[in-house]
Amino acid sequence: MTILIIDGKEIDVPAEYTLLQACEAAGAEIPRFCYHERLSIAGNCRMCLVEVKGGPKPVASCAWGVRDCRPGPKGEPPEISTRSPMVKKAREGVMEFLLINHPLDCPICDQGGECDLQDQAMGYGVDTSRFAENKRAVEDKYLGALVKTSMTRCIQCTRCVRFAAEVAGAPEMGAIGRGEDMEITTYLETALTSELQGNLVDICPVGALTSKPYAFAARPWELGKTQSVDVMDGLGSAIRVDTRGREVMRILPRVNEAINEEWISDKTRHIVDGLRTQRLDRPYLRENGKLRPASWPETFAAIAAKVRGTSGKRIGAIAGDLATVEEMFALKQLLASLGSANVAVQGGHAFDAKAGRASYIFNPTIAGIEQADALLIVGSNPRHEGALLNARIRKRWRTGKLKIGLIGAQADLTYPVDYLGAGIDTLNDLAAGKHSFADVLKNAQNPIVLVGVSATSRADGAAILAQAAKLAVDIGAVKDGWNGFGVLHGTASGVGALDIGFVPGEGGLTAAQMIAPNGVDVLFSLGADEVTVADGAFVVYIGTHGDRGAHRADVILPGAAYTEKSGLYVNTEGRAQMTNRAGFPPGEAREEWAILRALSDTLGHKLPFDTLAALRQLVFKAAPHLMRLDQVEAADAAAVRTLAGRGGKADAAPFKAAYASYYLTNPIARASAVMAECSRLASGQMLTAAE
């Protein structure tokens, strides 16, 4: 620790701090443009100047270390001033310089009201400029479908360049030219390829980069702001949903150090238009092969007539990727009352809830990746299955303390990996110690074995999972104080379904068996759009969008999207989270739990709750850990050893990519024109790369 005197106040700070961090610890406010706490230090805007006693001129506090400050002539602590006349004059000079070329087009800038430059200009700006020459103008650049450019505003703070290179791992931005001809642009003026590019808009301090889909749509002061969580993948990133009236206008990240830090993926941010389009807003009933609008009593009567004539064993339910814990619990109870144990979540056949919680969650935790020193990725592309988890892996790799091996489809993960092989044979060789990477894993203090969607979505997913667990146990990844066996779920509903036992009961059918020919006679589909149901079954679809599930349905009951209800979700590391209602569903659509409660009345099997709070009490009774929101409780590692002993025969076929397109993985994303454009650009880039 080092003692400093900052604005007359004595403070003790760590020697590795910069002066900027030390000043902020002392309560001083330091203006900045180029400095960002999650990016490397550039020191090129000079807005953060402070005076160090004895120095001839002010110094850039972001680039000046505490340990670089010399004591006074008699050994007294270094003195720093953040408010002296010298500092004020220097900052005003910097601000005048920065504003030479900025057009000051505040009324038409999409950062209006949220702009760092505006805030700093209020404190240090001047009313006139001494610059009388012609201002420069810079052509706007094309960066793709998500980021709009107004490059004349750019002050070359290089935040975007550093973010793309360091966090996103796609070093596609840089500067060309010198002096007044210098411009920030992309490599060969092509669209950005990163799944995190939307964050460039958040970090740009001057409005040079703004959101293209949101351009000129609203002002921040007219929006209602609701804190919620994301459901586009299994991570549960912290988000803020901004609404005007009942319409969602934009989605922004919230800081959550344990999961997403302060970033979100492009899919999380830009599916907003998909919440408005192709929505189901009234019930439908199929007659003579065609769907027609119907009333709620009509549809309920049609379902009741079909259910009454069907044995419980011939009724099933499949939940989709976006289902909340409450509605899955209600659906499970409804089917139990009808005498059916046929409940399953789509894509969840590889997991066994009875083995124990540690067998199906990401035990090291997302933040725990930063303690890992070796990582084996089995059947996963974390860049697509959990973009923010991939960013966390890259963050750890950049420290130089993480060795990464990959078994599965080759892909650009934004960091170098040791490619070990394509299928289960490589995993067996690794377990037998026939591969050099086995020594890396065994010698590591905190190794992680990550099993992803490409492995668990296969028919032999359970056997692959068991073999990966056995390897984790054999290399010492499961020990006191560390559990390195981690399952990466690509969906928001997967872990929650396993926690409440939304799995086939005694003699119950799996999802694959239910959708097969002659599987079940009546199928309740809770937003299950990724399965294709064979002809013959009577399908009741409860969902939000006119997607694949609705096309196959005999009865459609319109539900509420995740921004339109309060619901429990459990992320891939087993953290219970809750979404908050930001708006209301359109037309006659209702929350899914309320639909199931009303339907149970008509079926003559009334569910034992009338309110969401009463339903939650039942959920908490069945799974008490779900009431402890935003907490990760370490699961019993014995479950991993149980799983390791399961064995099973896995197919030798190589692992394939889990998703045909990262941007089109669920009904909301498929309804979004922005996501469609991103998918088109991504496939085009892949084709270009292949040529």
XYZ file of C-alpha atoms in Angstrom:
691
model
C 0.000 0.000 0.000
C 1.145 3.552 -0.751
C 0.137 6.794 0.981
C -0.893 9.699 -1.277
C -2.300 13.145 -0.529
C -5.124 13.836 -3.023
C -6.771 17.277 -2.866
C -5.454 17.642 0.696
C -6.870 14.289 1.783
C -4.498 11.502 2.840
C -5.346 8.070 1.416
C -3.706 4.636 1.384
C -3.967 2.841 -1.987
C -2.350 -0.264 -3.577
C 0.912 0.472 -5.407
C -0.396 -1.130 -8.637
C -3.207 1.464 -8.914
C -3.118 4.183 -11.543
C -3.483 7.768 -10.402
C -6.995 7.780 -11.876
C -8.022 4.838 -9.702
C -6.366 6.425 -6.667
C -8.166 9.745 -7.233
C -11.516 7.987 -7.597
C -10.839 6.005 -4.413
C -10.333 9.381 -2.713
C -13.709 10.573 -4.008
C -12.454 12.833 -6.799
C -14.258 12.733 -10.146
C -11.900 12.370 -13.100
C -13.285 13.038 -16.600
C -12.147 10.610 -19.318
C -12.861 9.517 -22.884
C -10.291 6.917 -23.823
C -9.921 5.179 -20.461
C -12.208 2.228 -19.766
C -11.686 -0.019 -16.768
C -12.100 -3.229 -18.826
C -9.790 -2.228 -21.686
C -6.056 -1.669 -21.960
C -4.783 1.858 -21.274
C -4.246 4.035 -24.336
C -3.691 7.447 -22.718
C -4.596 9.311 -25.907
C -7.464 11.656 -25.020
C -5.648 13.577 -22.205
C -8.924 14.516 -20.551
C -7.931 12.895 -17.275
C -5.037 15.289 -16.563
C -4.108 15.903 -12.911
C -1.321 17.904 -11.255
C 1.447 16.061 -9.421
C 3.239 18.408 -7.018
C 6.728 19.155 -8.255
C 5.968 18.178 -11.834
C 6.383 20.795 -14.607
C 3.099 19.953 -16.330
C -0.103 17.963 -15.696
C 0.049 14.181 -16.207
C -2.459 11.749 -17.686
C -3.793 10.012 -14.588
C -4.971 6.912 -16.507
C -1.426 6.051 -17.620
C 0.539 7.235 -14.565
C 1.080 4.620 -11.871
C 0.979 5.292 -8.141
C 4.387 3.642 -7.804
C 5.762 6.210 -10.318
C 5.014 9.129 -7.972
C 8.107 10.412 -6.171
C 7.903 11.550 -2.528
C 8.636 15.150 -1.502
C 12.120 16.461 -0.684
C 11.700 15.491 2.974
C 10.086 12.120 2.251
C 6.500 13.402 2.545
C 3.825 11.545 0.533
C 3.270 12.579 -3.111
C 0.623 15.289 -3.493
C -1.951 15.143 -6.283
C -4.373 17.909 -7.194
C -7.453 17.318 -9.338
C -8.979 20.771 -8.969
C -6.070 23.232 -9.255
C -6.137 26.126 -11.783
C -3.494 24.284 -13.836
C -5.703 21.199 -14.100
C -8.808 23.207 -14.995
C -6.979 25.155 -17.696
C -5.439 21.953 -19.115
C -8.784 20.145 -19.287
C -10.454 23.136 -20.916
C -7.672 23.178 -23.503
C -8.135 19.459 -24.195
C -11.887 19.883 -24.501
C -11.473 22.788 -26.945
C -9.111 20.643 -28.986
C -11.493 17.660 -29.035
C -14.384 19.863 -30.104
C -12.560 21.307 -33.115
C -14.024 18.744 -35.473
C -16.977 17.275 -33.626
C -20.100 18.660 -35.375
C -21.941 19.202 -32.044
C -25.102 17.864 -33.710
C -26.643 16.978 -30.354
C -30.316 17.237 -31.444
C -29.873 14.457 -34.012
C -27.343 12.238 -32.207
C -28.765 9.020 -30.836
C -26.652 9.374 -27.719
C -28.563 12.503 -26.767
C -29.022 12.502 -23.027
C -26.517 9.661 -22.508
C -23.383 11.257 -23.921
C -20.087 11.536 -22.042
C -18.985 14.394 -24.285
C -22.061 16.445 -23.387
C -21.464 15.876 -19.692
C -17.793 16.844 -19.874
C -18.463 19.857 -22.094
C -20.804 21.207 -19.418
C -17.900 21.170 -16.966
C -14.958 22.097 -19.180
C -16.319 23.345 -22.507
C -15.969 26.891 -23.793
C -18.557 28.920 -25.665
C -16.271 29.854 -28.552
C -13.445 28.103 -30.372
C -10.174 29.674 -31.473
C -10.105 27.293 -34.434
C -11.090 29.288 -37.521
C -9.929 26.939 -40.316
C -12.118 24.485 -42.203
C -13.298 21.568 -40.148
C -12.619 18.073 -41.432
C -15.382 15.719 -42.455
C -15.077 11.966 -42.494
C -17.140 9.585 -44.606
C -19.360 7.266 -42.611
C -18.242 3.657 -42.600
C -20.242 0.484 -43.148
C -19.894 -1.794 -40.108
C -22.799 -4.187 -40.730
C -26.443 -4.362 -39.666
C -26.046 -3.321 -36.027
C -23.678 -0.367 -35.716
C -24.437 2.976 -37.378
C -21.516 5.357 -37.903
C -21.156 9.138 -37.838
C -17.388 9.250 -38.035
C -17.049 13.035 -38.188
C -17.936 12.865 -34.467
C -15.053 10.470 -33.748
C -12.372 11.803 -31.351
C -10.124 8.739 -31.919
C -10.222 7.555 -28.347
C -9.724 3.998 -29.800
C -12.122 2.365 -27.318
C -13.807 0.551 -30.207
C -10.477 -0.676 -31.587
C -9.391 -1.991 -28.182
C -12.761 -3.611 -27.438
C -12.827 -5.427 -30.791
C -9.259 -6.679 -30.373
C -9.243 -7.469 -26.645
C -12.750 -8.419 -25.506
C -14.496 -9.525 -28.702
C -11.370 -11.162 -30.142
C -12.165 -9.925 -33.636
C -9.397 -7.365 -34.406
C -11.205 -5.898 -37.405
C -11.042 -2.206 -36.486
C -8.096 0.134 -36.622
C -6.852 3.529 -37.778
C -5.654 4.564 -41.209
C -4.020 7.851 -42.215
C -2.075 10.359 -40.144
C -2.734 13.742 -38.603
C -6.035 15.262 -39.646
C -6.494 12.457 -42.219
C -6.590 9.762 -39.538
C -9.780 7.682 -39.581
C -11.078 4.729 -37.596
C -12.404 2.070 -39.938
C -12.822 -1.680 -40.396
C -10.432 -3.956 -42.201
C -11.225 -3.737 -45.939
C -14.432 -1.855 -44.997
C -16.387 -5.059 -44.348
C -19.101 -5.779 -41.779
C -17.992 -6.722 -38.276
C -18.145 -10.434 -37.492
C -18.246 -10.477 -33.695
C -21.337 -11.550 -31.682
C -20.502 -8.753 -29.234
C -20.296 -5.825 -31.671
C -23.404 -4.098 -30.214
C -21.303 -3.225 -27.148
C -19.318 -0.783 -29.315
C -22.320 1.538 -29.123
C -22.236 1.481 -25.306
C -18.544 2.270 -25.021
C -18.339 5.011 -27.668
C -18.217 8.246 -25.647
C -19.154 10.684 -28.420
C -21.880 9.179 -30.602
C -19.617 8.206 -33.502
C -21.004 4.661 -33.181
C -24.724 4.332 -32.486
C -27.317 1.570 -32.720
C -28.549 1.145 -36.311
C -31.837 -0.692 -35.528
C -32.672 1.840 -32.778
C -31.702 4.947 -34.798
C -34.038 7.905 -34.193
C -36.597 5.680 -32.472
C -36.783 7.272 -29.018
C -35.078 9.469 -26.433
C -33.893 8.007 -23.128
C -36.047 10.281 -20.966
C -39.291 9.027 -22.526
C -38.569 5.356 -21.820
C -39.641 3.237 -18.870
C -36.741 1.138 -17.558
C -37.175 -2.397 -16.173
C -34.397 -4.589 -14.790
C -34.575 -8.152 -16.048
C -32.518 -11.131 -17.238
C -31.814 -12.427 -20.725
C -33.172 -15.767 -22.006
C -31.499 -16.003 -25.419
C -28.940 -18.473 -24.066
C -28.300 -20.353 -20.843
C -26.186 -17.666 -19.125
C -28.895 -15.318 -17.838
C -27.095 -12.033 -18.561
C -28.323 -9.015 -16.596
C -30.289 -6.664 -18.860
C -32.419 -3.533 -18.770
C -35.548 -3.453 -20.893
C -36.531 0.041 -22.049
C -40.174 0.479 -23.069
C -42.375 3.235 -24.431
C -45.977 2.463 -23.645
C -46.334 -1.277 -24.172
C -43.627 -1.471 -26.817
C -40.062 -2.624 -26.054
C -37.736 -0.087 -27.682
C -34.311 -1.427 -26.738
C -32.414 -3.804 -24.455
C -29.239 -2.710 -22.681
C -26.791 -4.532 -20.397
C -26.631 -4.157 -16.626
C -23.403 -4.716 -14.744
C -23.194 -8.206 -13.257
C -19.605 -9.190 -12.501
C -20.544 -12.816 -11.912
C -22.017 -13.388 -15.375
C -21.791 -10.812 -18.151
C -19.656 -8.041 -16.568
C -21.082 -5.109 -18.541
C -21.465 -6.698 -22.003
C -24.317 -8.513 -23.738
C -24.431 -10.487 -26.978
C -25.942 -9.074 -30.153
C -28.773 -11.604 -30.050
C -29.709 -10.433 -26.550
C -29.612 -6.782 -27.587
C -31.213 -6.830 -31.013
C -34.105 -9.327 -30.948
C -36.306 -6.356 -29.966
C -38.141 -6.198 -33.311
C -38.851 -9.939 -32.999
C -40.949 -9.207 -29.889
C -43.350 -7.181 -32.085
C -43.624 -9.239 -35.270
C -45.375 -12.541 -36.006
C -47.000 -12.480 -32.557
C -49.898 -14.733 -31.618
C -52.546 -12.421 -30.162
C -55.686 -14.600 -30.154
C -56.550 -18.301 -29.804
C -56.845 -20.402 -32.972
C -58.561 -23.698 -33.704
C -57.882 -26.008 -36.683
C -61.009 -26.973 -38.630
C -60.950 -28.859 -41.922
C -57.183 -28.548 -42.018
C -57.163 -24.756 -41.599
C -56.590 -22.591 -38.539
C -59.334 -20.080 -37.713
C -59.585 -17.494 -34.927
C -61.591 -18.797 -31.985
C -62.577 -17.758 -28.452
C -60.905 -19.077 -25.308
C -63.972 -21.178 -24.284
C -64.100 -22.720 -27.798
C -60.454 -23.774 -27.743
C -60.686 -25.061 -24.159
C -63.805 -27.113 -25.087
C -61.981 -28.640 -28.089
C -59.010 -29.598 -25.887
C -61.311 -31.023 -23.165
C -63.199 -33.127 -25.721
C -59.954 -34.594 -27.018
C -58.405 -35.182 -23.559
C -61.520 -36.900 -22.153
C -61.395 -39.485 -24.891
C -57.682 -40.189 -24.378
C -55.865 -42.327 -21.808
C -53.381 -40.472 -19.548
C -50.519 -42.554 -20.932
C -51.274 -41.203 -24.430
C -50.967 -37.554 -23.349
C -47.583 -35.784 -23.301
C -45.986 -32.353 -22.840
C -42.791 -30.826 -24.215
C -41.423 -27.490 -22.990
C -39.430 -25.150 -25.222
C -36.228 -23.162 -24.749
C -37.836 -20.039 -23.258
C -40.244 -21.617 -20.749
C -40.212 -20.323 -17.152
C -39.952 -22.617 -14.143
C -43.484 -21.704 -12.987
C -45.249 -22.621 -16.233
C -43.299 -25.904 -16.535
C -44.254 -26.745 -12.945
C -47.930 -25.966 -13.637
C -47.869 -28.073 -16.825
C -46.239 -30.984 -14.994
C -48.930 -30.818 -12.310
C -51.688 -30.707 -14.931
C -50.349 -33.804 -16.693
C -49.912 -35.635 -13.387
C -53.591 -34.966 -12.625
C -54.451 -36.475 -16.027
C -52.427 -39.580 -15.144
C -49.455 -38.855 -17.420
C -45.714 -39.003 -16.694
C -44.805 -37.973 -20.250
C -43.123 -34.615 -19.656
C -39.806 -33.477 -21.124
C -37.942 -30.389 -22.222
C -36.773 -30.300 -25.854
C -33.106 -31.248 -26.158
C -32.804 -32.357 -22.516
C -32.647 -36.161 -22.991
C -28.930 -36.431 -22.103
C -29.395 -35.343 -18.481
C -30.539 -37.347 -15.502
C -31.965 -35.213 -12.702
C -31.763 -38.186 -10.325
C -27.944 -38.282 -10.583
C -27.741 -34.971 -8.698
C -27.505 -31.310 -9.516
C -23.736 -31.247 -10.107
C -24.209 -33.608 -13.072
C -25.997 -31.009 -15.194
C -24.786 -27.521 -14.175
C -21.644 -25.508 -14.905
C -19.985 -26.208 -11.569
C -16.857 -23.985 -11.888
C -19.221 -20.972 -12.393
C -18.706 -18.379 -15.127
C -16.569 -16.128 -12.906
C -14.655 -19.264 -11.782
C -13.184 -19.546 -15.303
C -10.753 -16.846 -14.194
C -9.185 -19.327 -11.741
C -8.807 -22.104 -14.318
C -5.402 -23.021 -15.760
C -6.510 -25.716 -18.223
C -9.725 -26.109 -20.203
C -10.985 -28.996 -22.290
C -13.956 -28.130 -24.535
C -15.968 -31.221 -25.522
C -18.592 -30.892 -28.264
C -19.141 -27.173 -27.948
C -18.695 -23.877 -29.712
C -18.935 -21.536 -26.704
C -18.844 -18.536 -29.048
C -22.330 -19.508 -30.270
C -23.674 -21.422 -27.271
C -22.730 -18.761 -24.697
C -21.038 -15.699 -26.217
C -20.324 -14.038 -22.856
C -18.877 -17.246 -21.408
C -16.590 -17.360 -24.439
C -15.543 -13.761 -23.725
C -14.714 -14.832 -20.160
C -12.560 -17.717 -21.480
C -10.771 -15.274 -23.769
C -10.232 -12.871 -20.846
C -8.550 -15.675 -18.887
C -6.527 -16.784 -21.938
C -5.155 -13.234 -22.348
C -3.500 -13.500 -18.923
C -1.341 -16.280 -20.411
C -2.369 -18.771 -17.738
C -4.917 -20.898 -19.615
C -4.224 -23.806 -21.960
C -7.228 -24.827 -24.066
C -7.969 -28.099 -25.860
C -10.927 -28.657 -28.223
C -12.722 -31.876 -29.166
C -15.421 -31.198 -31.741
C -16.103 -29.194 -34.868
C -13.320 -26.768 -35.750
C -14.294 -23.144 -35.282
C -12.755 -19.723 -34.677
C -13.297 -19.252 -30.928
C -11.370 -15.908 -30.853
C -8.447 -17.553 -29.030
C -5.989 -20.273 -30.070
C -6.793 -23.855 -29.049
C -5.040 -27.190 -29.291
C -7.324 -29.026 -31.688
C -7.380 -32.600 -30.396
C -9.958 -34.321 -32.602
C -13.529 -34.376 -33.870
C -15.297 -37.087 -31.880
C -15.646 -39.411 -28.930
C -12.562 -41.493 -29.886
C -10.361 -38.515 -29.005
C -12.050 -38.267 -25.611
C -11.332 -41.959 -25.011
C -7.677 -41.496 -26.021
C -7.425 -38.584 -23.636
C -8.928 -40.658 -20.825
C -6.421 -43.425 -21.568
C -3.546 -40.932 -21.367
C -2.610 -41.444 -25.035
C -2.680 -37.739 -25.805
C -0.192 -35.094 -24.708
C -3.022 -32.804 -23.554
C -3.863 -35.387 -20.849
C -0.678 -34.343 -19.022
C -1.707 -30.672 -19.268
C -5.030 -31.505 -17.587
C -3.474 -33.704 -14.908
C -0.800 -31.153 -14.012
C -3.275 -28.277 -13.794
C -4.374 -26.968 -10.416
C -7.883 -25.995 -11.530
C -8.783 -27.823 -14.748
C -12.225 -27.512 -16.373
C -13.954 -30.066 -18.603
C -16.696 -28.184 -20.485
C -19.391 -30.217 -22.247
C -21.514 -28.235 -24.688
C -24.689 -28.461 -26.710
C -23.089 -30.184 -29.729
C -22.421 -33.176 -27.448
C -25.519 -33.223 -25.236
C -28.020 -32.702 -28.079
C -27.005 -35.977 -29.771
C -28.903 -39.208 -29.274
C -25.888 -40.595 -27.377
C -25.545 -37.415 -25.301
C -25.904 -39.281 -21.984
C -22.946 -41.581 -22.791
C -20.760 -38.641 -23.867
C -21.674 -36.780 -20.688
C -20.749 -39.826 -18.567
C -17.382 -40.196 -20.327
C -16.590 -36.504 -19.890
C -17.495 -36.765 -16.182
C -15.230 -39.826 -15.833
C -12.361 -37.894 -17.410
C -13.001 -34.937 -15.057
C -12.825 -37.275 -12.043
C -9.704 -39.086 -13.361
C -7.690 -35.892 -13.927
C -8.542 -34.517 -10.494
C -10.903 -31.772 -11.696
C -13.396 -32.763 -8.974
C -11.825 -32.206 -5.545
C -12.234 -30.237 -2.327
C -12.616 -26.565 -3.142
C -12.902 -27.060 -6.897
C -15.379 -28.786 -9.194
C -14.175 -28.461 -12.774
C -16.965 -30.432 -14.471
C -19.184 -27.970 -16.320
C -22.170 -28.372 -18.634
C -22.904 -25.439 -20.914
C -26.654 -25.241 -21.591
C -27.649 -23.312 -24.667
C -31.215 -22.682 -23.448
C -32.775 -20.716 -20.610
C -35.200 -23.463 -19.569
C -32.883 -26.500 -19.409
C -31.543 -26.310 -15.835
C -34.864 -25.088 -14.366
C -36.669 -28.084 -15.932
C -34.204 -30.520 -14.353
C -34.423 -28.735 -10.974
C -38.215 -29.206 -10.737
C -38.192 -32.694 -12.252
C -39.739 -31.769 -15.597
C -38.400 -35.046 -16.970
C -40.083 -38.311 -17.975
C -41.466 -40.035 -14.853
C -41.755 -43.767 -14.186
C -42.559 -45.388 -17.530
C -42.788 -41.918 -19.135
C -41.835 -41.130 -22.733
C -38.925 -38.915 -23.780
C -39.427 -35.946 -26.111
C -38.134 -37.992 -29.071
C -40.609 -40.791 -28.308
C -43.526 -38.358 -27.954
C -42.982 -36.731 -31.342
C -42.434 -40.061 -33.132
C -45.269 -41.654 -35.162
C -47.826 -43.203 -32.789
C -45.999 -41.556 -29.866
C -48.859 -39.758 -28.080
C -52.416 -38.822 -29.042
C -52.466 -35.403 -27.346
C -49.321 -33.255 -27.050
C -49.066 -30.011 -25.067
C -46.282 -27.943 -26.638
C -45.072 -25.139 -24.335
C -43.239 -23.098 -26.962
C -41.428 -26.218 -28.242
C -40.529 -24.967 -31.717
C -37.378 -26.992 -32.335
C -39.183 -30.364 -32.582
C -41.128 -31.783 -35.511
C -44.234 -33.652 -34.361
C -45.333 -36.593 -36.508
C -48.810 -36.661 -38.017
C -51.587 -38.158 -35.929
C -51.070 -36.335 -32.643
C -53.441 -33.572 -31.522
C -51.075 -30.657 -30.719
C -51.975 -27.882 -28.270
C -49.420 -25.104 -28.773
C -48.987 -22.523 -26.004
C -46.547 -19.907 -27.237
C -45.841 -16.408 -28.427
C -44.948 -16.525 -32.130
C -46.301 -17.997 -35.337
C -43.291 -20.300 -35.643
C -42.849 -24.005 -36.439
C -44.843 -25.165 -33.405
C -47.832 -22.992 -34.289
C -47.812 -24.219 -37.918
C -48.208 -27.798 -36.714
C -50.733 -27.032 -33.955
C -54.381 -28.039 -33.842
C -55.098 -25.512 -31.094
C -53.070 -22.346 -30.505
C -53.183 -20.575 -27.134
C -51.295 -17.223 -27.254
C -48.745 -16.721 -24.461
C -46.507 -13.940 -23.094
C -42.872 -13.285 -24.067
C -40.151 -13.018 -21.419
C -40.411 -9.210 -21.349
C -44.156 -9.444 -20.623
C -44.164 -11.547 -17.468
C -42.393 -12.159 -14.205
C -40.828 -15.594 -14.285
C -38.125 -17.753 -12.721
C -35.232 -19.031 -14.782
C -32.134 -20.967 -13.759
C -28.914 -20.306 -15.661
C -26.278 -22.852 -16.693
C -24.350 -22.482 -13.402
C -27.509 -23.174 -11.347
C -28.241 -19.548 -10.428
C -31.956 -18.811 -9.893
C -32.989 -15.559 -11.593
C -36.199 -13.670 -12.191
C -37.431 -11.646 -15.140
C -39.603 -8.624 -14.489
C -42.589 -7.531 -16.527
C -41.741 -4.557 -18.763
C -44.950 -4.556 -20.823
C -48.090 -6.562 -21.471
C -48.788 -9.281 -24.028
C -50.696 -8.223 -27.188
C -54.415 -8.745 -27.773
C -55.914 -11.722 -25.980
C -52.573 -13.323 -25.112
C -52.094 -14.340 -21.470
C -49.301 -15.600 -19.242
C -48.794 -19.335 -19.691
C -49.355 -20.295 -16.045
C -52.740 -18.499 -16.115
C -53.706 -20.316 -19.339
C -52.872 -23.692 -17.767
C -54.799 -22.817 -14.584
C -57.896 -21.826 -16.606
C -57.582 -24.919 -18.811
C -57.348 -27.203 -15.748
C -60.786 -25.949 -14.667
C -62.330 -26.919 -18.004
C -60.620 -30.330 -17.889
C -62.074 -30.981 -14.436
C -58.644 -31.190 -12.775
C -58.362 -27.789 -11.115
C -54.761 -26.855 -10.233
C -54.183 -25.895 -6.562
C -53.302 -22.202 -7.073
C -55.025 -19.030 -8.224
C -52.165 -16.541 -8.283
C -48.560 -16.460 -9.409
C -47.463 -16.020 -5.774
C -49.360 -19.196 -4.765
C -47.789 -21.102 -7.675
C -44.324 -19.899 -6.637
C -44.900 -21.176 -3.111
C -45.533 -24.637 -4.546
C -42.382 -24.368 -6.688
C -40.280 -23.287 -3.673
C -41.657 -26.173 -1.644
C -40.567 -28.621 -4.344
C -37.194 -26.941 -4.991
C -36.243 -24.673 -2.034
C -32.985 -23.447 -3.612
C -34.980 -21.532 -6.256
C -36.124 -18.935 -3.747
C -32.515 -17.805 -3.195
C -32.282 -15.502 -6.185
C -28.949 -14.670 -7.814
C -27.019 -17.126 -5.664
C -25.013 -20.106 -6.779
C -24.960 -22.905 -4.272
C -22.165 -25.412 -4.699
C -23.730 -28.716 -5.740
C -22.625 -32.019 -4.203
C -19.644 -33.226 -6.262
C -20.687 -36.831 -5.588
C -23.187 -36.385 -8.441
C -20.298 -36.066 -10.930
C -18.812 -39.333 -9.633
C -22.254 -40.972 -9.918
C -22.503 -39.745 -13.501
C -18.954 -40.949 -14.247
C -19.969 -44.481 -13.240
C -22.915 -44.581 -15.673
C -20.917 -45.527 -18.756
C -22.806 -46.120 -21.991
C -21.857 -46.578 -25.619
C -21.255 -43.424 -27.631
C -21.334 -43.169 -31.408
C -17.974 -42.583 -33.136
C -19.483 -39.934 -35.460
C -17.773 -36.542 -35.189
C -19.423 -33.682 -33.285
C -21.291 -31.186 -35.448
C -22.199 -27.546 -34.815
C -25.267 -27.305 -32.579
C -26.927 -24.440 -34.474
C -27.357 -23.900 -38.191
C -27.285 -20.154 -37.482
C -26.297 -18.509 -34.205
C -28.769 -15.683 -34.822
C -31.881 -17.833 -35.468
C -32.068 -20.239 -32.543
C -35.530 -19.474 -31.113
C -38.935 -18.153 -32.259
C -38.271 -14.552 -31.132
C -34.960 -14.440 -33.017
C -36.534 -15.994 -36.143
C -39.233 -13.306 -36.112
C -36.595 -10.540 -36.055
C -35.621 -8.872 -39.344
C -32.385 -7.618 -37.714
C -31.366 -11.162 -36.745
C -32.214 -12.366 -40.260
C -29.871 -9.722 -41.704
C -27.121 -10.686 -39.210
C -27.551 -14.341 -40.171
C -27.318 -13.458 -43.864
C -24.128 -11.483 -43.301
C -22.634 -14.278 -41.200
C -23.386 -16.948 -43.814
C -21.960 -14.656 -46.505
C -18.764 -14.246 -44.547
C -18.499 -17.982 -44.159
C -18.927 -18.488 -47.897
C -16.336 -15.818 -48.622
C -13.939 -17.472 -46.217
C -14.548 -20.848 -47.882
C -13.698 -19.476 -51.320
